[in-house]
Amino acid sequence: MSDKSILLQSIPEGLGTHKPQGHAKLSAWIDDCIKRCQPAQVFYCDGSEAEKKFLEKEAVRMGILTPLNQDKLPGCFYSRSHPNDVARVEQLTFICTPTKEAVGPTNHWRDPQEMRAKLMGMLDGAMKGRVMYVVPYMMGPKDSKLTQVGVEITDSIYVVLNMRIMSRMGEAAYERLGADGDFNKGLHSTLDLNPERRFICHFPQDNEIISVGSGYGGNALLGKKCLALRIGSALAQRQGWMAEHMLLLAAESPEGKKHYIAAAFPSACGKTNFAMLIPPPHFAGWKITTIGDDIAWMEAGPDGRLYAINPEAGYFGVAPGTNYKSNPNAMKSIARDTIYTNVALTPDGDVWWEGKDGDPPAEASDWLGNAWAPDSPDKAAHANSRFTAPARNNPVLAPEVDDPKGVPISAIIFGGRRASTVPLVFQSFDWEHGTFLGATMGSEMTAAAAGGLGQLRLDPMAMIPFCGYHMGDYFAHWLTMGKKLKNPPLIFGVNWFRKDEQGRFVWPGFGENMRALKWIIDRCEGKVDAKETPIGHLPRTEDFDLEGLKDFGPADFEKAIAYDPAGWQKDYALAGEFFAKLGEHMPKELSARLEKQKAAVK
Ligand code: GTP
Ligand code: SPV
Ligand code: MN
């Protein structure tokens, strides 16, 4: 019988011993965590290749990871979560600030002292008989001034191996800290994975995160949504920069001219796909490269443009629907050194999910570990099953990812999953109207968060689950940033998900989204005119390149961009309710803009 002891065994010499020295506050915090959680072992990570190999081997021995077929998927592992721990839990995510007012009505609030006491109670002795891992990491390129250092203390080896892919993990983080640098404290324990004892808590004033009861990405990989967005957005507001739920891509024309584009789409609404887009054959000579697929940190540059970095180093992407037709670059990115979570496992050690290439396997073991066959009533992979892959695997990774000053953004795109109303692509009138457009965007909810699947909700700037302070103040911050930018990006809206009367998507999407991107770039370069409507500038059919598109002509295009005043009246009514909830924090300019827009679409 294999030994499933969860303590690390036969630790090679030199591993696990990299206890940080010379930063008194850091050492004191680590000591506090050890006293509190009482682990049986403490393993100080250094981020080395030898450490990765050792921890993978141990995770396999413990039964937490399963090696996949190494001929087909070298360096890849399979993992199943607890069945109740498959997505973010917005109801159990809290911002703990001295006043409730500070977090606004769109966040869940708890008093910091009360919450801390409750969490400390749960963490007392929580790591008895377990290993505590101390994980130093950087969010952002090594020498960027926007880069943040975090240290995550966790009892999950799965979390360590995922953090290693998603962040710049290792001792360089301690070097950047020096003797007294500020760092994010992140304490994570899976406890017993009981949803009753699951709390994802943020303490922005202490630059601290405490997360218990979940091992799922967004809840447990603390550098990602917790630090880079919730704590990050609050920090950005205080310091005058932006932390956004945005992909970043570079689009290079056949003439060699580059534009950098940022796009905010809600969870599971197409960021990874758009960031890795391959232009259709008709766009030969165009090249799209990826800077990031989920998070952007942005600041005003000396030239008055907005500069962006991707704080992450990997992709925690949605598996279902990913295939060689929809996203070949993602398929190549996940061909090696990838951790697959909650997909299906085939008898030959391969993975499968709904919407992967080819026929479904004749038999498989589903995400719950049950026997599955193509005629099984349930899905083989969980709808929010994911891959964790290093960015360096991406064949179209932009070299700019490591540039400490970031890339200057030409256009910001807001998009959502909307069966109706929102056209394929349109442009706002200016920064303020673009902010309004982002502030009023809705989207149908996806499996990335527990509950509400398919329901339309307002998700301003795709930040509803991730804004770490009052949404009204967040809107005001957007307006302030616009005033700081002499050359602000142009702001656009897109919708890849409009449906016809039969419930089919009207737009082919994926690589064909290049056509909308091309129009956006043409607008940035002042090359094409547009149709003026109350909601913004719409593309004229003659300016939108439809050549080479099968079964989709000008009439279909006109359906995809149709301006639907009745739909907008409903949208603006929803936005009005939302703005009202934000009360005194709501910027007057945007409330006034709403009244103007309401009148215009009547
Ligand atoms: P998070 O990682 O949750 O923030 O999501 P994301 O925005 O990166 O979403 P992703 O690109 O992984 O897409 C999620 C789902 O939308 C996948 O199932 C895709 O296949 C599907 N999708 C992406 N782009 C398109 C598109 O242009 N059209 C259609 N119809 N579906 C798309
Ligand atoms: C999202 O839900 O927007 C994600 C996945 O990108 S997670 O990191 O789990 O939040
Ligand atoms: Mn996301």
XYZ file of C-alpha atoms and ligand atoms in Angstrom:
645
model
C 0.000 0.000 0.000
C 1.279 3.448 -0.825
C 1.939 5.820 2.054
C -0.565 8.666 1.874
C 0.830 10.498 4.905
C 0.376 14.186 4.263
C 3.713 15.072 5.796
C 6.609 15.594 3.401
C 9.024 12.669 3.314
C 12.698 12.424 2.400
C 13.095 16.138 1.767
C 16.236 16.557 -0.343
C 18.949 18.556 1.315
C 18.660 22.282 0.738
C 14.902 22.258 0.055
C 12.315 23.742 2.371
C 14.875 25.583 4.438
C 14.763 29.003 2.817
C 13.428 30.856 5.805
C 13.520 34.584 5.075
C 16.061 36.492 7.146
C 16.501 40.149 7.796
C 12.906 41.417 7.551
C 11.696 41.644 11.119
C 8.001 42.193 10.354
C 7.904 39.293 7.912
C 9.637 36.946 10.359
C 7.317 38.008 13.173
C 4.222 37.390 11.044
C 5.437 33.952 9.960
C 6.170 33.069 13.597
C 2.670 34.207 14.588
C 1.135 32.013 11.890
C 3.180 29.015 13.065
C 2.124 29.557 16.684
C -1.487 29.907 15.646
C -1.763 27.028 13.170
C 0.699 24.612 14.861
C 1.852 22.776 11.738
C 3.773 19.531 12.069
C 6.234 20.715 9.420
C 7.124 24.090 7.907
C 8.407 24.107 4.340
C 9.953 27.395 3.156
C 9.664 27.536 -0.637
C 12.424 28.928 -2.835
C 10.782 28.607 -6.256
C 13.513 26.341 -7.657
C 13.084 23.658 -10.291
C 14.290 21.011 -7.811
C 11.602 22.109 -5.378
C 8.932 21.843 -8.084
C 9.975 18.275 -8.934
C 10.018 17.282 -5.267
C 6.628 18.814 -4.442
C 5.040 17.246 -7.527
C 6.348 13.850 -6.484
C 5.022 14.348 -2.976
C 1.633 15.578 -4.225
C 1.366 12.390 -6.283
C 2.329 10.224 -3.305
C -0.272 12.004 -1.168
C -2.922 11.300 -3.825
C -3.534 15.000 -4.485
C -2.191 15.001 -8.057
C -2.280 12.203 -10.625
C 0.393 12.228 -13.327
C -1.145 12.294 -16.802
C 0.160 10.354 -19.780
C 3.681 11.791 -19.964
C 4.097 10.948 -23.670
C 1.018 12.965 -24.579
C 1.123 15.582 -21.832
C 4.653 15.949 -20.451
C 4.840 17.559 -17.035
C 1.044 17.559 -16.690
C -1.019 16.518 -13.680
C -4.653 15.855 -12.937
C -6.533 17.001 -9.882
C -10.076 16.725 -8.534
C -11.387 19.207 -6.006
C -13.846 18.466 -3.259
C -17.233 18.316 -5.060
C -18.463 21.334 -3.089
C -15.417 23.451 -3.879
C -15.516 24.171 -7.603
C -15.852 27.947 -8.028
C -15.575 31.341 -6.372
C -18.053 31.968 -3.570
C -19.164 35.591 -3.676
C -21.533 35.152 -0.696
C -18.561 34.077 1.440
C -16.149 36.748 0.226
C -15.721 39.677 2.593
C -14.007 43.037 2.659
C -13.202 43.917 6.260
C -12.771 47.657 6.691
C -13.381 49.809 9.781
C -16.658 51.091 8.294
C -19.289 49.277 6.216
C -19.702 52.475 4.203
C -16.243 52.017 2.683
C -17.099 48.790 0.835
C -20.507 49.865 -0.464
C -23.589 47.790 -1.232
C -21.949 45.506 -3.819
C -19.501 43.909 -1.370
C -20.054 41.796 1.697
C -18.667 43.530 4.752
C -17.523 42.350 8.164
C -16.000 44.241 11.062
C -12.252 43.548 10.840
C -11.801 42.757 14.527
C -14.791 40.442 14.713
C -13.861 38.665 11.510
C -10.247 38.328 12.542
C -11.260 36.828 15.888
C -13.572 34.351 14.184
C -10.906 33.352 11.649
C -8.227 33.016 14.311
C -10.529 30.701 16.214
C -10.883 28.493 13.156
C -7.135 28.622 12.472
C -6.143 27.633 16.021
C -4.274 24.375 15.576
C -5.677 24.085 12.040
C -2.394 22.728 10.666
C -1.765 20.116 13.371
C -0.406 17.070 11.604
C -0.095 19.058 8.368
C 2.603 20.852 6.423
C 2.700 24.637 6.340
C 4.209 26.030 3.148
C 5.624 29.558 3.077
C 5.386 30.878 -0.472
C 7.095 34.151 -1.454
C 5.920 35.630 -4.756
C 5.779 38.731 -6.906
C 2.791 39.933 -8.886
C 4.340 41.786 -11.821
C 7.688 41.823 -13.610
C 10.771 41.840 -11.412
C 11.670 45.502 -11.881
C 8.305 47.165 -12.395
C 7.355 49.880 -9.969
C 3.791 48.522 -9.987
C 4.915 45.062 -8.864
C 3.639 43.861 -5.493
C 5.240 41.291 -3.225
C 3.126 38.767 -1.383
C 3.847 35.882 0.933
C 1.220 33.147 1.039
C 1.199 30.746 3.928
C -0.859 27.694 3.035
C -1.431 24.084 4.024
C -2.245 23.032 0.460
C 0.463 21.574 -1.752
C -1.953 22.051 -4.689
C -2.022 25.780 -3.938
C 1.800 25.918 -3.821
C 2.143 24.216 -7.207
C -0.518 26.466 -8.748
C 0.979 29.644 -7.268
C 4.272 28.579 -8.786
C 2.660 28.728 -12.226
C 0.504 31.806 -11.700
C 2.995 34.166 -10.035
C 6.708 34.904 -10.080
C 7.280 32.664 -7.103
C 10.588 32.344 -5.315
C 13.309 34.041 -3.359
C 13.513 37.067 -5.690
C 10.405 38.246 -3.854
C 12.336 38.416 -0.557
C 15.167 40.237 -2.329
C 12.746 42.868 -3.566
C 11.430 43.309 -0.019
C 14.797 44.016 1.522
C 14.679 44.720 5.253
C 11.432 46.633 5.494
C 9.533 46.488 2.182
C 5.751 46.283 2.309
C 4.259 42.913 1.447
C 0.852 41.305 1.309
C 0.252 38.828 4.103
C -1.807 35.894 2.880
C -2.842 33.135 5.244
C -4.690 30.200 3.723
C -5.922 26.935 5.171
C -8.281 24.466 3.579
C -9.489 23.466 7.083
C -11.946 20.632 6.369
C -13.355 22.085 3.123
C -16.650 22.591 4.851
C -18.714 25.325 3.155
C -19.935 26.332 6.618
C -16.352 27.234 7.480
C -15.394 28.893 4.199
C -14.497 32.587 4.296
C -12.436 34.615 1.851
C -11.507 37.758 3.774
C -9.637 40.903 2.805
C -8.200 43.523 5.137
C -7.134 46.314 2.753
C -5.853 48.637 5.486
C -3.488 45.885 6.676
C -2.606 44.626 3.166
C -3.745 41.232 4.384
C -5.826 38.285 3.201
C -7.107 35.376 5.260
C -8.826 32.597 3.338
C -10.169 29.398 4.858
C -12.167 26.387 3.782
C -11.547 26.353 0.023
C -8.801 25.186 -2.296
C -10.349 26.662 -5.466
C -8.252 29.057 -7.583
C -9.954 32.396 -7.036
C -10.465 31.615 -3.338
C -7.057 30.122 -2.565
C -4.393 31.379 -4.997
C -4.178 34.585 -3.015
C -2.030 36.553 -5.454
C -4.769 36.412 -8.086
C -8.236 37.819 -7.385
C -7.614 38.579 -3.688
C -4.367 40.561 -4.016
C -4.202 41.608 -7.667
C -7.824 42.779 -7.772
C -9.567 43.251 -4.404
C -6.627 44.524 -2.336
C -5.015 45.865 -5.537
C -8.009 47.982 -6.563
C -8.203 49.579 -3.106
C -4.473 50.295 -3.173
C -4.718 51.616 -6.742
C -7.440 54.062 -5.764
C -5.351 55.421 -2.891
C -2.177 55.621 -5.002
C -3.638 56.795 -8.317
C -3.407 53.744 -10.593
C -5.856 51.071 -11.759
C -6.268 47.346 -11.053
C -8.679 45.813 -13.553
C -10.187 42.464 -14.611
C -8.755 42.833 -18.116
C -6.839 40.890 -20.724
C -3.996 42.636 -22.517
C -3.025 41.965 -26.115
C -0.800 43.418 -28.808
C -2.133 43.671 -32.362
C 0.495 44.140 -35.040
C -0.543 45.112 -38.568
C 1.131 43.731 -41.714
C 2.967 47.100 -41.875
C 4.430 46.413 -38.431
C 2.387 48.955 -36.485
C 1.437 47.800 -32.978
C -1.558 48.668 -30.853
C -2.022 47.481 -27.299
C -5.573 46.689 -26.278
C -7.108 46.041 -22.842
C -10.474 44.318 -22.498
C -12.719 43.678 -19.500
C -15.183 40.793 -19.893
C -16.783 39.111 -16.865
C -15.641 35.682 -15.666
C -15.909 32.991 -18.351
C -16.896 35.529 -21.020
C -13.963 35.258 -23.404
C -10.841 37.035 -22.103
C -8.479 34.063 -22.506
C -9.860 33.403 -25.970
C -9.569 37.017 -27.145
C -6.080 37.413 -25.682
C -4.823 34.432 -27.741
C -6.808 35.127 -30.896
C -5.534 33.824 -34.233
C -6.658 36.086 -37.087
C -8.616 34.323 -39.865
C -6.796 33.706 -43.194
C -8.239 36.881 -44.704
C -6.162 38.850 -42.168
C -2.868 37.350 -43.280
C 0.014 39.434 -41.963
C -1.805 40.491 -38.790
C -0.334 39.135 -35.599
C -1.934 39.019 -32.167
C 0.293 38.374 -29.169
C -0.774 37.912 -25.559
C 0.370 40.026 -22.637
C -2.247 38.840 -20.151
C -5.574 36.990 -20.037
C -7.189 38.108 -16.770
C -5.702 41.044 -14.869
C -4.158 44.401 -15.793
C -2.483 47.004 -13.590
C -2.321 50.381 -15.281
C -0.912 53.816 -14.609
C -0.552 57.130 -16.412
C 2.766 57.438 -18.227
C 4.855 60.585 -18.699
C 3.415 60.960 -22.226
C -0.155 61.074 -20.893
C -0.972 57.574 -22.145
C -2.193 54.684 -19.988
C 0.479 51.987 -19.444
C -0.408 48.430 -18.441
C 1.361 45.407 -16.998
C 0.083 41.884 -16.419
C 0.811 40.987 -12.785
C 0.407 37.251 -13.461
C 2.762 34.646 -14.915
C 0.265 31.976 -15.947
C -3.263 31.216 -17.101
C -5.971 29.781 -14.867
C -8.367 29.189 -17.736
C -11.760 27.647 -18.421
C -11.403 24.175 -20.002
C -14.867 23.514 -21.512
C -15.142 24.907 -25.023
C -11.360 25.085 -25.463
C -10.247 23.235 -28.604
C -7.912 23.533 -31.604
C -10.562 25.406 -33.549
C -11.705 27.892 -30.872
C -8.332 28.531 -29.234
C -5.296 26.703 -30.682
C -2.845 28.824 -28.685
C -4.516 27.787 -25.435
C -4.365 24.133 -26.532
C -0.631 24.507 -27.149
C -0.181 26.346 -23.853
C -1.721 23.429 -21.956
C 0.179 20.662 -23.760
C 2.883 20.551 -21.074
C 3.593 21.565 -17.460
C -0.109 22.098 -16.788
C -2.344 21.212 -13.850
C -5.869 20.204 -14.890
C -8.616 20.515 -12.289
C -12.090 18.928 -12.459
C -11.927 17.840 -16.099
C -12.550 14.185 -17.066
C -9.787 11.576 -17.086
C -9.510 8.949 -19.839
C -8.168 5.405 -19.382
C -4.950 6.274 -21.249
C -4.140 9.156 -18.892
C -5.429 11.913 -21.122
C -7.959 14.617 -20.227
C -11.303 15.443 -21.758
C -14.004 18.078 -21.432
C -17.152 19.105 -23.243
C -16.155 20.974 -26.383
C -12.674 19.437 -26.711
C -11.640 18.338 -30.224
C -12.817 15.046 -31.672
C -15.331 12.530 -30.411
C -15.857 12.076 -26.703
C -13.898 9.124 -25.281
C -15.809 5.833 -25.217
C -15.243 5.756 -21.473
C -13.810 8.120 -18.913
C -13.817 8.944 -15.277
C -15.759 12.174 -14.751
C -14.743 15.132 -12.571
C -16.314 13.397 -9.573
C -14.438 10.162 -10.238
C -17.490 8.286 -11.506
C -17.516 6.123 -14.624
C -18.700 8.195 -17.563
C -19.693 7.337 -21.148
C -20.983 9.487 -23.997
C -24.572 8.483 -23.172
C -24.214 9.495 -19.502
C -26.737 12.143 -18.526
C -24.195 14.321 -16.715
C -21.275 16.315 -17.995
C -17.876 14.636 -17.832
C -16.051 17.835 -16.870
C -17.360 20.435 -14.438
C -18.566 23.565 -16.298
C -15.922 25.541 -14.376
C -13.135 22.978 -14.773
C -9.841 24.756 -15.352
C -6.242 24.443 -16.480
C -3.276 26.142 -14.838
C -0.542 26.728 -17.412
C 2.613 28.836 -17.473
C 2.458 31.874 -19.783
C 5.811 30.860 -21.276
C 4.049 27.931 -22.992
C 1.944 30.307 -25.070
C 3.275 30.285 -28.662
C 2.122 33.894 -29.063
C 3.350 35.233 -25.748
C 4.319 38.896 -26.262
C 7.924 39.700 -25.282
C 6.524 42.868 -23.666
C 5.239 40.794 -20.687
C 8.473 41.387 -18.828
C 8.760 45.087 -19.677
C 8.736 46.897 -16.316
C 7.157 50.058 -17.726
C 4.254 48.181 -19.345
C 2.600 48.838 -22.689
C 0.691 51.978 -23.796
C -2.986 51.196 -24.306
C -4.763 52.413 -27.467
C -8.215 51.072 -26.655
C -10.174 49.664 -23.735
C -12.998 47.256 -24.569
C -15.914 46.374 -22.309
C -17.863 43.229 -23.130
C -20.436 40.942 -21.618
C -22.491 37.873 -22.349
C -25.718 39.345 -23.686
C -28.322 37.412 -25.682
C -29.923 40.714 -26.717
C -29.611 44.509 -26.865
C -25.832 45.024 -26.929
C -24.391 45.238 -30.465
C -21.351 43.325 -31.701
C -19.133 46.396 -31.444
C -19.575 50.117 -30.805
C -17.538 53.063 -29.581
C -18.216 55.484 -26.758
C -18.104 59.235 -27.374
C -15.284 59.992 -24.923
C -13.666 58.794 -21.669
C -16.598 59.888 -19.515
C -19.144 58.189 -21.755
C -16.839 55.151 -21.935
C -16.766 55.042 -18.140
C -20.559 55.205 -18.226
C -20.607 52.359 -20.744
C -18.431 50.222 -18.446
C -20.439 51.241 -15.386
C -23.729 50.125 -16.945
C -22.629 46.850 -18.523
C -24.581 43.718 -17.719
C -23.759 40.075 -18.290
C -25.405 36.676 -17.862
C -23.789 34.858 -14.964
C -21.499 31.876 -15.613
C -20.239 28.818 -13.706
C -17.115 30.710 -12.546
C -18.989 31.680 -9.384
C -21.427 29.604 -7.339
C -25.097 30.496 -7.931
C -27.137 32.567 -10.368
C -26.128 30.740 -13.573
C -27.566 32.500 -16.636
C -29.107 35.412 -14.715
C -28.536 38.877 -16.123
C -26.831 41.128 -13.620
C -25.009 44.418 -13.765
C -21.280 43.778 -13.679
C -19.610 47.173 -14.107
C -16.207 46.863 -15.765
C -16.457 43.082 -15.019
C -15.417 44.081 -11.480
C -18.516 43.336 -9.377
C -16.858 40.338 -7.684
C -13.443 41.994 -7.490
C -13.692 45.667 -6.559
C -12.283 45.953 -3.035
C -14.041 49.218 -2.151
C -17.163 51.243 -2.868
C -18.276 50.921 -6.514
C -19.328 54.584 -6.547
C -15.819 55.610 -5.514
C -14.461 53.199 -8.106
C -16.442 54.976 -10.845
C -15.156 58.317 -9.538
C -11.619 56.928 -9.717
C -12.155 56.049 -13.385
C -13.223 59.640 -14.063
C -10.191 60.964 -12.161
C -7.851 58.722 -14.152
C -9.379 60.041 -17.388
C -8.534 63.578 -16.334
C -4.929 62.555 -15.655
C -4.506 61.156 -19.192
C -3.622 63.625 -21.926
C -3.969 60.792 -24.481
C -6.521 58.412 -22.985
C -7.392 55.122 -24.677
C -10.608 55.128 -26.722
C -13.340 53.066 -25.079
C -15.456 50.472 -26.905
C -18.207 47.973 -26.149
C -18.466 44.476 -27.655
C -20.833 41.514 -27.412
C -19.849 38.158 -28.936
C -22.944 36.476 -27.476
C -25.979 38.068 -29.165
C -28.579 35.428 -30.112
C -31.246 35.132 -32.806
C -34.913 34.086 -32.401
C -33.814 30.425 -32.504
C -31.370 30.972 -29.663
C -28.256 30.631 -31.845
C -25.282 32.963 -31.552
C -25.549 35.470 -34.414
C -21.779 36.095 -34.544
C -19.251 33.289 -35.211
C -16.903 34.664 -32.533
C -13.447 33.394 -31.540
C -10.865 34.108 -34.326
C -13.467 36.075 -36.262
C -13.467 38.599 -33.414
C -10.396 39.908 -35.254
C -12.853 41.723 -37.518
C -14.262 43.746 -34.626
C -10.734 44.366 -33.368
C -9.713 45.617 -36.810
C -12.576 48.129 -36.783
C -11.522 49.255 -33.309
C -7.959 49.787 -34.544
C -9.219 51.622 -37.630
C -11.133 53.939 -35.301
C -8.020 54.481 -33.170
C -6.165 55.476 -36.314
C -8.987 57.707 -37.541
C -9.285 55.634 -40.712
C -13.042 55.058 -40.751
C -16.174 57.030 -40.057
C -19.085 55.703 -38.029
C -22.848 55.809 -37.663
C -23.937 58.063 -34.825
C -26.567 56.609 -32.501
C -27.622 57.557 -28.965
C -25.537 54.689 -27.517
C -22.358 55.602 -29.363
C -20.606 55.221 -32.713
C -21.665 52.061 -34.581
C -19.669 50.601 -37.492
C -20.941 51.343 -40.989
C -21.412 48.069 -42.868
C -19.070 49.194 -45.645
C -16.232 49.790 -43.149
C -16.478 46.399 -41.481
C -14.450 43.689 -43.171
C -16.654 40.637 -43.801
C -14.551 39.162 -46.595
C -13.814 35.458 -46.325
C -16.524 34.938 -43.738
C -18.667 31.902 -44.614
C -22.450 32.136 -44.360
C -22.361 35.603 -42.910
C -23.160 38.603 -45.061
C -24.025 42.269 -44.642
C -27.612 41.465 -43.641
C -26.376 39.230 -40.815
C -23.926 41.915 -39.784
C -26.695 44.457 -39.567
C -28.556 42.129 -37.218
C -25.434 41.739 -35.087
C -24.997 45.496 -34.688
C -28.671 46.492 -34.684
C -29.463 49.380 -32.373
C -32.388 48.316 -30.166
C -33.836 51.311 -28.280
C -36.386 49.200 -26.360
C -33.581 46.954 -25.094
C -31.543 49.951 -23.993
C -34.507 51.432 -22.153
C -34.584 48.258 -20.055
C -30.820 48.298 -19.571
C -30.847 51.907 -18.431
C -33.716 51.182 -16.032
C -31.544 48.463 -14.432
C -28.582 50.824 -14.379
C -30.749 53.463 -12.679
C -31.594 51.033 -9.860
C -27.940 50.151 -9.511
C -26.755 53.770 -9.474
C -29.411 54.608 -6.862
C -28.017 51.893 -4.575
C -24.623 53.595 -4.680
C -26.155 56.717 -3.134
C -23.925 59.657 -2.341
C -20.853 57.851 -3.671
C -22.250 57.863 -7.197
C -20.429 60.486 -9.317
C -22.862 63.191 -10.443
C -21.440 63.156 -13.978
C -22.502 59.545 -14.477
C -25.967 60.023 -12.967
C -26.452 63.015 -15.248
C -25.201 60.961 -18.180
C -27.751 58.264 -17.395
C -30.602 60.784 -17.537
C -29.280 62.082 -20.840
C -28.963 58.547 -22.240
C -32.443 57.583 -21.043
C -33.919 60.558 -22.867
C -31.883 59.788 -25.979
C -33.107 56.168 -26.342
C -36.793 57.023 -25.734
P -12.178 33.922 -16.489
O -10.940 33.100 -16.492
O -13.292 33.272 -15.704
O -11.990 35.341 -16.072
O -12.807 33.867 -17.964
P -12.405 34.423 -19.424
O -13.062 35.749 -19.626
O -10.964 34.336 -19.671
O -13.223 33.397 -20.364
P -12.717 32.378 -21.487
O -11.945 33.043 -22.577
O -12.098 31.232 -20.810
O -14.109 31.929 -22.135
C -15.109 31.295 -21.409
C -16.080 30.575 -22.313
O -16.588 31.435 -23.332
C -15.427 29.393 -23.012
O -16.287 28.287 -22.941
C -15.282 29.869 -24.436
O -15.318 28.809 -25.349
C -16.446 30.853 -24.620
N -16.112 31.909 -25.615
C -14.986 32.649 -25.654
N -14.983 33.494 -26.724
C -16.157 33.279 -27.372
C -16.750 33.849 -28.549
O -16.199 34.722 -29.229
N -17.984 33.387 -28.891
C -18.640 32.420 -28.157
N -19.842 32.033 -28.561
N -18.097 31.857 -27.051
C -16.880 32.279 -26.652
C -12.692 34.346 -12.708
O -13.610 33.756 -12.122
O -12.832 35.498 -13.171
C -11.387 33.690 -12.909
C -11.133 32.426 -12.235
O -10.531 34.240 -13.588
S -10.693 32.713 -10.562
O -9.267 33.039 -10.514
O -10.949 31.488 -9.858
O -11.443 33.810 -10.027
Mn -11.146 36.250 -14.246
